[in-house]
PDB file of C-alpha atoms and ligand atoms in Angstrom:
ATOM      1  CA  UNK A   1     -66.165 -45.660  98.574  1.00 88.00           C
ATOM      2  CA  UNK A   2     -62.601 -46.025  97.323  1.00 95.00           C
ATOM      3  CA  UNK A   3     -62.439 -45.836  93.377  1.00 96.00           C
ATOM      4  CA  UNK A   4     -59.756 -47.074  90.968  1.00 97.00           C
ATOM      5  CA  UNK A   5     -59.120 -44.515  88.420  1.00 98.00           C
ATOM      6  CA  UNK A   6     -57.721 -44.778  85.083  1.00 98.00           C
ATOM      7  CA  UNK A   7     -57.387 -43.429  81.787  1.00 98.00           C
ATOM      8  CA  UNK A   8     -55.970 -43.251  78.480  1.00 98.00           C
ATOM      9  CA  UNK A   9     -55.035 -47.140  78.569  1.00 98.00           C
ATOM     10  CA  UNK A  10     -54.468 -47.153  74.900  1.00 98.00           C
ATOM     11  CA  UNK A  11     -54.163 -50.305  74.153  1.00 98.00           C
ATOM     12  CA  UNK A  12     -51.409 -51.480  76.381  1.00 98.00           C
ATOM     13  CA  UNK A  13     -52.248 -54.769  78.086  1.00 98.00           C
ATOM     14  CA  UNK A  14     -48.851 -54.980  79.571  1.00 98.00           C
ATOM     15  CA  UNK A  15     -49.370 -51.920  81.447  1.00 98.00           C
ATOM     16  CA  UNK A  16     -52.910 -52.316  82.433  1.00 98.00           C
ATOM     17  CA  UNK A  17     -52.136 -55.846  84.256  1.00 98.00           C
ATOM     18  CA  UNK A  18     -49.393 -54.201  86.193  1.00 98.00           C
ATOM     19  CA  UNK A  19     -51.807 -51.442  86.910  1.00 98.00           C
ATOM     20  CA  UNK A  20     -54.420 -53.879  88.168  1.00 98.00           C
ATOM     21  CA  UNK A  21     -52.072 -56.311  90.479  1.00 98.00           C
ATOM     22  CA  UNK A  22     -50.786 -53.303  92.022  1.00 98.00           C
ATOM     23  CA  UNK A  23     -53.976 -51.300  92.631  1.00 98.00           C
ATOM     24  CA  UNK A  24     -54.718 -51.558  96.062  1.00 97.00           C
ATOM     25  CA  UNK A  25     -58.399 -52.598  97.025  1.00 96.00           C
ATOM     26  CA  UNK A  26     -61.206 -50.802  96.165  1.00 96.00           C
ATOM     27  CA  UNK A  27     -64.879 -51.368  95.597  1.00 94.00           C
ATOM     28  CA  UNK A  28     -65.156 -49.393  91.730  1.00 94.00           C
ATOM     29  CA  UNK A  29     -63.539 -48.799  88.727  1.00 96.00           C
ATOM     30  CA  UNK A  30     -63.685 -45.161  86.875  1.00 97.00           C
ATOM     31  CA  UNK A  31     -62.390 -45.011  83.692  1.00 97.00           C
ATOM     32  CA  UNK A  32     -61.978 -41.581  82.078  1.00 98.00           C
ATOM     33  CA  UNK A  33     -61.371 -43.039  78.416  1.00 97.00           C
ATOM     34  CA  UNK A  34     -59.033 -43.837  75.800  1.00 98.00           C
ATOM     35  CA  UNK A  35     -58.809 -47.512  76.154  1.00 98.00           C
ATOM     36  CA  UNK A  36     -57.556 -48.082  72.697  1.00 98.00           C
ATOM     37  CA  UNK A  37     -55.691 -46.205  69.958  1.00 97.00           C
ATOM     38  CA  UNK A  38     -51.647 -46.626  69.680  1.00 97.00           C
ATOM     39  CA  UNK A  39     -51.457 -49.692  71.333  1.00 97.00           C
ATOM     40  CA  UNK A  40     -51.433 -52.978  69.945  1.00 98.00           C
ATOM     41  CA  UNK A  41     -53.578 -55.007  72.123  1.00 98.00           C
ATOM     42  CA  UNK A  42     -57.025 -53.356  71.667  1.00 98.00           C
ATOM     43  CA  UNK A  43     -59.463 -56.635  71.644  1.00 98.00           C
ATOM     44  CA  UNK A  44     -57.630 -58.080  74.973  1.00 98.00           C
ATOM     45  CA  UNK A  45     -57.744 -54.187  76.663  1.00 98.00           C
ATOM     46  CA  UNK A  46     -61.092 -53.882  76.033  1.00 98.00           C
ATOM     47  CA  UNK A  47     -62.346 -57.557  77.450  1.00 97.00           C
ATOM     48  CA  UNK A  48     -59.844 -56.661  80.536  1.00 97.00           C
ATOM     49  CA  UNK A  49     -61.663 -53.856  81.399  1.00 96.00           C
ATOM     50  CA  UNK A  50     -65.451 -53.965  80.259  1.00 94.00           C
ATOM     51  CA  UNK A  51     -66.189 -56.298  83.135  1.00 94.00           C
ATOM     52  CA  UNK A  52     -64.137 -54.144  85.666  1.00 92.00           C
ATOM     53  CA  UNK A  53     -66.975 -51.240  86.034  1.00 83.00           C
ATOM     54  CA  UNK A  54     -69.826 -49.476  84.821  1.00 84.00           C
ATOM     55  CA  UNK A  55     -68.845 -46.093  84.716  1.00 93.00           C
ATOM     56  CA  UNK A  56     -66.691 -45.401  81.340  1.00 95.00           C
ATOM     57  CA  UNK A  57     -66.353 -42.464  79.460  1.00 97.00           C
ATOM     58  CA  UNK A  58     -65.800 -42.312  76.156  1.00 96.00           C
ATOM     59  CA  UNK A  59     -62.035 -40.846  74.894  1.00 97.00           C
ATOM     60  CA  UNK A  60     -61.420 -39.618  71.440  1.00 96.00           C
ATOM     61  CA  UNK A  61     -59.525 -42.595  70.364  1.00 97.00           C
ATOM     62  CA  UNK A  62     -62.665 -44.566  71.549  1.00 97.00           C
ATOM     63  CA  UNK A  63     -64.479 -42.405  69.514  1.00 96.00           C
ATOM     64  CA  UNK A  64     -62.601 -42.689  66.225  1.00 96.00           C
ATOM     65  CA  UNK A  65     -61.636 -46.180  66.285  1.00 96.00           C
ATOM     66  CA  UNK A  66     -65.383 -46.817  67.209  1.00 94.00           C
ATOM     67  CA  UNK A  67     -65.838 -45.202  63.893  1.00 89.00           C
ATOM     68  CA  UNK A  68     -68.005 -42.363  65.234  1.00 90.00           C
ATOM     69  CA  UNK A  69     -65.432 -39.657  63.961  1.00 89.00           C
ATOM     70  CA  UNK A  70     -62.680 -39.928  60.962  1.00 89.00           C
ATOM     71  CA  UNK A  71     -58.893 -40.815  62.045  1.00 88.00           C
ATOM     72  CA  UNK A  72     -57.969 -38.232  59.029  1.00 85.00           C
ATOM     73  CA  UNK A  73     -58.412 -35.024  62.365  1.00 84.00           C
ATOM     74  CA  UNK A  74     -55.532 -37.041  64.283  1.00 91.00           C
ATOM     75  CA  UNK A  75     -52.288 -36.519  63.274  1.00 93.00           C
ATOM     76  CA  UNK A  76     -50.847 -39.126  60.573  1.00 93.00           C
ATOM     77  CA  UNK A  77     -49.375 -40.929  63.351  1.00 93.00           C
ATOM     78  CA  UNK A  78     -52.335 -41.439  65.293  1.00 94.00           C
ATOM     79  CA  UNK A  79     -54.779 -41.601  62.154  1.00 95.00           C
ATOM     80  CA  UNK A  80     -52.719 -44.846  61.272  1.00 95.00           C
ATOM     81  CA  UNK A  81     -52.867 -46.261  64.631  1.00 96.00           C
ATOM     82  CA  UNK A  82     -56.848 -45.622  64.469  1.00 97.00           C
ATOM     83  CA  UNK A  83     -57.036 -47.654  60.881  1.00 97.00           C
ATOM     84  CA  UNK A  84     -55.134 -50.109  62.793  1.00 97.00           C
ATOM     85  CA  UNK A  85     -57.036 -50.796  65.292  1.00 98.00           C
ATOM     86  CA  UNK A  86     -60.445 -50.459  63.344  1.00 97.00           C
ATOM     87  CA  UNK A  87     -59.205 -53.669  61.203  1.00 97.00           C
ATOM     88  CA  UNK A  88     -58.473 -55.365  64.272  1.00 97.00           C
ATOM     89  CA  UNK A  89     -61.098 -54.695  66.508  1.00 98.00           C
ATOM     90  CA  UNK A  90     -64.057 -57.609  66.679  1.00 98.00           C
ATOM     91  CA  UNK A  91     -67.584 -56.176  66.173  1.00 97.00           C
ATOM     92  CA  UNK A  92     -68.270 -56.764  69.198  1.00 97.00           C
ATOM     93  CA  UNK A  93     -65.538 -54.522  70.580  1.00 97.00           C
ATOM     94  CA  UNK A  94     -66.800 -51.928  67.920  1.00 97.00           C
ATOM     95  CA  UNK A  95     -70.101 -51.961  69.251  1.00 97.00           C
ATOM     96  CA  UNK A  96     -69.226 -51.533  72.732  1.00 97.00           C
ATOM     97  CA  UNK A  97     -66.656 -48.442  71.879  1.00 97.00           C
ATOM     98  CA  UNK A  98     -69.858 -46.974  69.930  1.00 96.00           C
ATOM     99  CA  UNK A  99     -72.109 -47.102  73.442  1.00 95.00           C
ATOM    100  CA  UNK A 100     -69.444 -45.554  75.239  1.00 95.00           C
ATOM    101  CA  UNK A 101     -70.706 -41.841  77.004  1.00 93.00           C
ATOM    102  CA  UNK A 102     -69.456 -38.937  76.247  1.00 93.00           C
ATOM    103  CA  UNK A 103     -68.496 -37.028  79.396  1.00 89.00           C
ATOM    104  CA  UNK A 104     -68.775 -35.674  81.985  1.00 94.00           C
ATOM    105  CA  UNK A 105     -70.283 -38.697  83.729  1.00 94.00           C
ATOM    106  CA  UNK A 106     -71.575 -38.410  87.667  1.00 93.00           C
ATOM    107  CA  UNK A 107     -71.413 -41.959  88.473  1.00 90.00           C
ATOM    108  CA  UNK A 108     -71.774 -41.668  92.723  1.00 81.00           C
ATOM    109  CA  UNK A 109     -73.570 -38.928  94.069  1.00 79.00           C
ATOM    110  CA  UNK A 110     -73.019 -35.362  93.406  1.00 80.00           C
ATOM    111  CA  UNK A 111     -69.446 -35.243  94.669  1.00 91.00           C
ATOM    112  CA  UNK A 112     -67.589 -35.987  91.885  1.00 96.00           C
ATOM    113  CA  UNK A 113     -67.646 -36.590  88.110  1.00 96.00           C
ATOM    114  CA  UNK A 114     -65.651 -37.859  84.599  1.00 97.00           C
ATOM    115  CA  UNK A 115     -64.711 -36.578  81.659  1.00 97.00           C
ATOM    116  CA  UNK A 116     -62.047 -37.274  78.966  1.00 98.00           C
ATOM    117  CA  UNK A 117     -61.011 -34.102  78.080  1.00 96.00           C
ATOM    118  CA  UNK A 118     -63.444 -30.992  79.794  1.00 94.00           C
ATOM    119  CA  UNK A 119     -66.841 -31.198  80.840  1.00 90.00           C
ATOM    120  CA  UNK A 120     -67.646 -28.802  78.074  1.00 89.00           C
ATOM    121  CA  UNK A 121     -65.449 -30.955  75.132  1.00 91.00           C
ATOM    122  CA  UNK A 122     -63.958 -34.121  75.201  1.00 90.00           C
ATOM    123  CA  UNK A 123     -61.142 -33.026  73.444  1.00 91.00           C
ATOM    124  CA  UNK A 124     -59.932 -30.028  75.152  1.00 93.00           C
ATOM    125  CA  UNK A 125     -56.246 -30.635  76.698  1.00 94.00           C
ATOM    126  CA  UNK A 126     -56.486 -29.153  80.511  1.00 94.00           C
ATOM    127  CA  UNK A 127     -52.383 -29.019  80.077  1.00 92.00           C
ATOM    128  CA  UNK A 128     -51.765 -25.926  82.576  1.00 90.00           C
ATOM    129  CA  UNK A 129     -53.276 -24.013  85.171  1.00 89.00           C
ATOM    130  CA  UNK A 130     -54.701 -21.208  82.657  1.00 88.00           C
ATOM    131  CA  UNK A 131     -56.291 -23.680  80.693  1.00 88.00           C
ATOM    132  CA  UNK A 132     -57.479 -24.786  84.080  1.00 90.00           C
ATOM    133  CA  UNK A 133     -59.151 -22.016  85.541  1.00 89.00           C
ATOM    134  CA  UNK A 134     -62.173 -21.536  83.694  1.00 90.00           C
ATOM    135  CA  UNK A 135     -63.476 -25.592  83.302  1.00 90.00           C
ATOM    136  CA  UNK A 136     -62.960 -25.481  87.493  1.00 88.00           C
ATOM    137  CA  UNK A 137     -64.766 -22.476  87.750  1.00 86.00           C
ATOM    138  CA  UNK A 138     -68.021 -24.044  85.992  1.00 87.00           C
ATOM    139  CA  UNK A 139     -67.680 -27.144  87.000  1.00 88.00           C
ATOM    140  CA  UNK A 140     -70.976 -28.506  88.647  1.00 89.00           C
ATOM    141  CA  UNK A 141     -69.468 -31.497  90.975  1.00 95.00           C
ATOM    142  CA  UNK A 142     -66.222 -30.245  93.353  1.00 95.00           C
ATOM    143  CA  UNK A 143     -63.905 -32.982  92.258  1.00 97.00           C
ATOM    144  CA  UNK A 144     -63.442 -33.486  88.746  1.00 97.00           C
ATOM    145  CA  UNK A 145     -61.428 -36.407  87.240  1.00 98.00           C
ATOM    146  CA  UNK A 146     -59.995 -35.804  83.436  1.00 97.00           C
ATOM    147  CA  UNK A 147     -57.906 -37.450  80.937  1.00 98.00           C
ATOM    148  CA  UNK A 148     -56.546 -37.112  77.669  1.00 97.00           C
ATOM    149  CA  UNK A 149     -52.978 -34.908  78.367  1.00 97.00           C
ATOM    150  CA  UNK A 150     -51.587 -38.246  79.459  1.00 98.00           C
ATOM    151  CA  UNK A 151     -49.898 -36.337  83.145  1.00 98.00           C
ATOM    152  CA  UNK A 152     -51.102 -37.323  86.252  1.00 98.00           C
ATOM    153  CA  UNK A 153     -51.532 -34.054  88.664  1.00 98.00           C
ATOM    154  CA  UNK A 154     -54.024 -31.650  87.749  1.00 97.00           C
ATOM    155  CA  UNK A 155     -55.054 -28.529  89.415  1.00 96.00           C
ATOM    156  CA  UNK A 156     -56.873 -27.432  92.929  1.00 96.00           C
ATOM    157  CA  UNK A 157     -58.442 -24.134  93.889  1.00 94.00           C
ATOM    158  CA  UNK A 158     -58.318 -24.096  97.818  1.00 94.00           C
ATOM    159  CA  UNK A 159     -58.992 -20.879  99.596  1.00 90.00           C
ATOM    160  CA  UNK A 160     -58.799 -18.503  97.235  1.00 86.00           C
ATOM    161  CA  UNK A 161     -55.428 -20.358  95.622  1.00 92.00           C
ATOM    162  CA  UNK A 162     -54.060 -22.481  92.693  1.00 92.00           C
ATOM    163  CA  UNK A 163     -52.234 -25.299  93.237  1.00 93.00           C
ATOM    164  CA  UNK A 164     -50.475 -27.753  90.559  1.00 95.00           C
ATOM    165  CA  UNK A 165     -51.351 -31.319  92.079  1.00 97.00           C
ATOM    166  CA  UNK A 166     -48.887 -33.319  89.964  1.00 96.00           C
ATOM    167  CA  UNK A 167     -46.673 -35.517  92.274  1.00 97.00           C
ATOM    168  CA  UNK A 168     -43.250 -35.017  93.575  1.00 95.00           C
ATOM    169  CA  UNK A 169     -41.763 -38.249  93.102  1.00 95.00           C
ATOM    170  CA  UNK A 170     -38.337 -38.510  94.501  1.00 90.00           C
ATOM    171  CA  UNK A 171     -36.899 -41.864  92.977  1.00 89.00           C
ATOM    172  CA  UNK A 172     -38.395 -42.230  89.824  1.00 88.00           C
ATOM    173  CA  UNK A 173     -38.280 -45.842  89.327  1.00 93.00           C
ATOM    174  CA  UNK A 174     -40.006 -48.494  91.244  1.00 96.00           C
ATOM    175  CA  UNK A 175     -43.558 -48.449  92.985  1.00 97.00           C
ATOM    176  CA  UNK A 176     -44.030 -45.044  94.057  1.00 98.00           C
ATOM    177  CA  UNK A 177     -47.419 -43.491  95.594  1.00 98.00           C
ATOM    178  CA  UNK A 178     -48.127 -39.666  96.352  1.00 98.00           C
ATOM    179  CA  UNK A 179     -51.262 -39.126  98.434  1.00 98.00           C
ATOM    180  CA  UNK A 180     -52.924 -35.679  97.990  1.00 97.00           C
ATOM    181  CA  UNK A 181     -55.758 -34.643 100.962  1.00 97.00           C
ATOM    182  CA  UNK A 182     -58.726 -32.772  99.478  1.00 97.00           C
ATOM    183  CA  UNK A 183     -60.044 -29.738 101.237  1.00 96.00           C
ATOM    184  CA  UNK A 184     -64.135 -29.649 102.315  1.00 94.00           C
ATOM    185  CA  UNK A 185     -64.225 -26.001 100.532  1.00 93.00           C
ATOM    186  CA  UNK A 186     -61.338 -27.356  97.796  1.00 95.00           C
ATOM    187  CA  UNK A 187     -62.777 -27.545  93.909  1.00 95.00           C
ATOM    188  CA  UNK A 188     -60.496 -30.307  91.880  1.00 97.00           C
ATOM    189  CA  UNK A 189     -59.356 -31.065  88.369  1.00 97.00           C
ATOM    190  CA  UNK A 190     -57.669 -34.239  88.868  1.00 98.00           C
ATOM    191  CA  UNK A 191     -55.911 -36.363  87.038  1.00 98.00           C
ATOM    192  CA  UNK A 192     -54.778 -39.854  87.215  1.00 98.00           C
ATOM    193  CA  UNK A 193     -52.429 -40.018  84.564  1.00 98.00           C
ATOM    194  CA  UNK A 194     -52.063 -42.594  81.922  1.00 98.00           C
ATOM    195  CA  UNK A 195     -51.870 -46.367  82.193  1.00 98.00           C
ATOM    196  CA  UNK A 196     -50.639 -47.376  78.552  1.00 98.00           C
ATOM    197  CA  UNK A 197     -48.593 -44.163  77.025  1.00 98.00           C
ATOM    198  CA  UNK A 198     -47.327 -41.590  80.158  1.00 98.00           C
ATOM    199  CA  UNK A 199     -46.509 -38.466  78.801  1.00 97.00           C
ATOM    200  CA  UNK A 200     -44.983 -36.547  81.622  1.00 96.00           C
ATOM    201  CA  UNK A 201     -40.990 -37.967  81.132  1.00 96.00           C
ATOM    202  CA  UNK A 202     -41.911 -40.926  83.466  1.00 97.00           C
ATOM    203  CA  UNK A 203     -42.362 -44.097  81.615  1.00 97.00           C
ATOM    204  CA  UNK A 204     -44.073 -45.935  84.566  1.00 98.00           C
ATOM    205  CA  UNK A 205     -47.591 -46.954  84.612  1.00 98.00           C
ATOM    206  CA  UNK A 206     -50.205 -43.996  86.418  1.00 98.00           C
ATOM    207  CA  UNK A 207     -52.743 -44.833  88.163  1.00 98.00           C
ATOM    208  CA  UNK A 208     -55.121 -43.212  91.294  1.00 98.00           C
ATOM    209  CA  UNK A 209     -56.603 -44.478  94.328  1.00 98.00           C
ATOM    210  CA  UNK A 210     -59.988 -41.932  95.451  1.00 97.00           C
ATOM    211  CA  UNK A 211     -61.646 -42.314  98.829  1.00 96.00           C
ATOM    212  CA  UNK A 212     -64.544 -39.956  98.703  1.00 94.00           C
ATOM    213  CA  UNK A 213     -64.850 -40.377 102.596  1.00 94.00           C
ATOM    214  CA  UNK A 214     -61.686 -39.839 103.622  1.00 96.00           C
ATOM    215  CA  UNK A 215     -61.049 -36.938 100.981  1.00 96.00           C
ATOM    216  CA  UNK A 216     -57.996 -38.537  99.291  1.00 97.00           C
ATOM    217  CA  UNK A 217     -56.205 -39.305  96.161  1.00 98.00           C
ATOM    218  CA  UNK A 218     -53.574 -41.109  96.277  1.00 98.00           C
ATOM    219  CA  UNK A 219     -51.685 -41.122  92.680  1.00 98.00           C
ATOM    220  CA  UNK A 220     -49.591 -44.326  91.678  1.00 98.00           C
ATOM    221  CA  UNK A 221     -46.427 -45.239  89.408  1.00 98.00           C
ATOM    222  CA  UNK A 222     -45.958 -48.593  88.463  1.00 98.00           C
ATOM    223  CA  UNK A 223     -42.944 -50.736  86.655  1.00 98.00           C
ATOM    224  CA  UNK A 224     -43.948 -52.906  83.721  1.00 98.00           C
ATOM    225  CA  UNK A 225     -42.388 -54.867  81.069  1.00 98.00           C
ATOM    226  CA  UNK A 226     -42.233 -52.349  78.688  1.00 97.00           C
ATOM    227  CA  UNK A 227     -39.959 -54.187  76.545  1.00 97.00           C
ATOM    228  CA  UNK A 228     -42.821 -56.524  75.917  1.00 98.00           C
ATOM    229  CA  UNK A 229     -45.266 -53.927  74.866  1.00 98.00           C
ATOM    230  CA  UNK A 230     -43.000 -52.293  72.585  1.00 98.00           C
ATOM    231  CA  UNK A 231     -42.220 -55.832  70.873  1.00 98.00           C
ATOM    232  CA  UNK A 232     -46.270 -56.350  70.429  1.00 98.00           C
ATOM    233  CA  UNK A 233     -46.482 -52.370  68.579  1.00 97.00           C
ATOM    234  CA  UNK A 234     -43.275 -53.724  66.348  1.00 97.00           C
ATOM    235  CA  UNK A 235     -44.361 -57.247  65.615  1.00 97.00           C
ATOM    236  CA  UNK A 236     -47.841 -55.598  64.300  1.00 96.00           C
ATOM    237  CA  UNK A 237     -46.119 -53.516  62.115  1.00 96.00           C
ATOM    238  CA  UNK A 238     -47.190 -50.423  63.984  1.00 96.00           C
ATOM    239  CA  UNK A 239     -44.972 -47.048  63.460  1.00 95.00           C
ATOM    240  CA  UNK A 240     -41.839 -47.534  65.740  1.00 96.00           C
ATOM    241  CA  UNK A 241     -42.121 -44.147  67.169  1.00 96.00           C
ATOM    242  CA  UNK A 242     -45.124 -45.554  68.955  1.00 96.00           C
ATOM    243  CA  UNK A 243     -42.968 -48.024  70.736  1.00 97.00           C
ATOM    244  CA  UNK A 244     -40.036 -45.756  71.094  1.00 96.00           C
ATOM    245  CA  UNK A 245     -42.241 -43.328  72.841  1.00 96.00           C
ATOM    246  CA  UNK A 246     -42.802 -45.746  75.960  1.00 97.00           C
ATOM    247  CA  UNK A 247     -39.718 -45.703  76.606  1.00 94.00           C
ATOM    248  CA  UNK A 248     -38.798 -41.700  76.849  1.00 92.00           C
ATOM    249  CA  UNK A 249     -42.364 -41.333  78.430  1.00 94.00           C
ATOM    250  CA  UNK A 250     -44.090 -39.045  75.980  1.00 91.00           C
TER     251      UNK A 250
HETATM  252 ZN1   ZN B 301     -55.200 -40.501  75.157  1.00 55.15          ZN
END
């Protein structure tokens, strides 16, 4: 089955279409959480991608803007993105954040499974290799998909060895893909990256491809009109360094 992967969407309708006309086909959606929080198109993110697939797990973001946690642990940047979006979001939309799972979610077969930030804490950031090691090690499915750092890569133990999975992109602009193969006796923290707000000094949409039959992931960058999603986070009176951000990719 192939699998469209995505995370931390915050928000960003912009992004998410060009995500979704470039994705190629596949039968399922995975979506590892985040969908709102920063951006400034919550209500139309969330209708986008509630009828997409069944399998979502639930991000921080989700979690505070749901109101199941208070903004005032994010940072006063975040917090008043959070606030934001709470005034904004319909009840419905509330509810729906509210029902969300907390990972790690198996949602095919023991193969693989979701989670936002670890399987042991949704809001642990798997940023490098040593923070890596140990969530791998425990993990009860042998390819893991995770959020929340906002790179697409993640980490592979293969024979005995580490290896950093994020991709080598040689242009840096455009549509670029990176397919990885995955090993029969390889255990994987993978992830996709981030569709609304890339952190890894490449503005471009992220996005992943997984075929559990033919062992692959193939990770995606996509162009969008950023311009227009930054004008949506200024015109709702959203901090600028939320839009400026896009831009530098972080
Ligand atoms: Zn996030």
């Amino acid at each position: 089955m192939r699998c469209l992967v995505l995370s931390d969407i915050h928000a960003n309708i912009d992004a998410l279409e060009a995500v979704l006309d470039a994705a190629p086909a596949h039968e399922t959606v995975w979506n590892l959480g985040d969908v709102v929080g920063y951006g400034a198109a919550p209500n139309e993110v969330i209708e986008r991608v509630r009828v997409l697939g069944t399998t979502f797990v639930r991000g921080n973001h989700d979690r505070a803007c749901g109101e199941r946690s208070s903004p005032h642990l994010f940072n006063p940047l975040a917090a008043r993105s959070v606030l934001w979006t709470r005034r904004r979001l319909t009840p419905a939309h509330v509810g729906w954040l509210q029902a969300m799972a907390p990972g790690p979610v198996v949602p095919d077969g023991p193969q693989a499974s979701c989670m936002h930030g670890s399987d042991r804490d949704e809001d642990e950031y798997l940023s490098c290799l040593s923070h890596a090691r140990e969530p791998l090690r425990r993990a009860r499915t042998q390819i893991n998909f995770f959020g929340h750092t906002h790179v697409q890569g993640g980490f592979a133990l293969e024979g005995g060895g580490w290896r950093n999975l994020a991709p080598p992109y040689s242009k840096g602009e455009g549509v670029e893909t990176c397919k990885v193969r995955l090993r029969p006796d390889g255990r994987y923290l993978i992830n996709p990256g981030s569709v609304g707000q890339p952190r890894d000094h490449d503005p471009r949409a992220a996005f992943a491809i997984f075929d559990g039959e033919e062992m692959t992931v193939i990770f995606h960058r996509v162009p969008y009109d950023l311009r227009r999603a930054q004008l949506r986070i200024l015109h709702e009176g959203l901090p600028g360094q939320l839009a400026a951000r896009l831009n530098a990719g972080r």
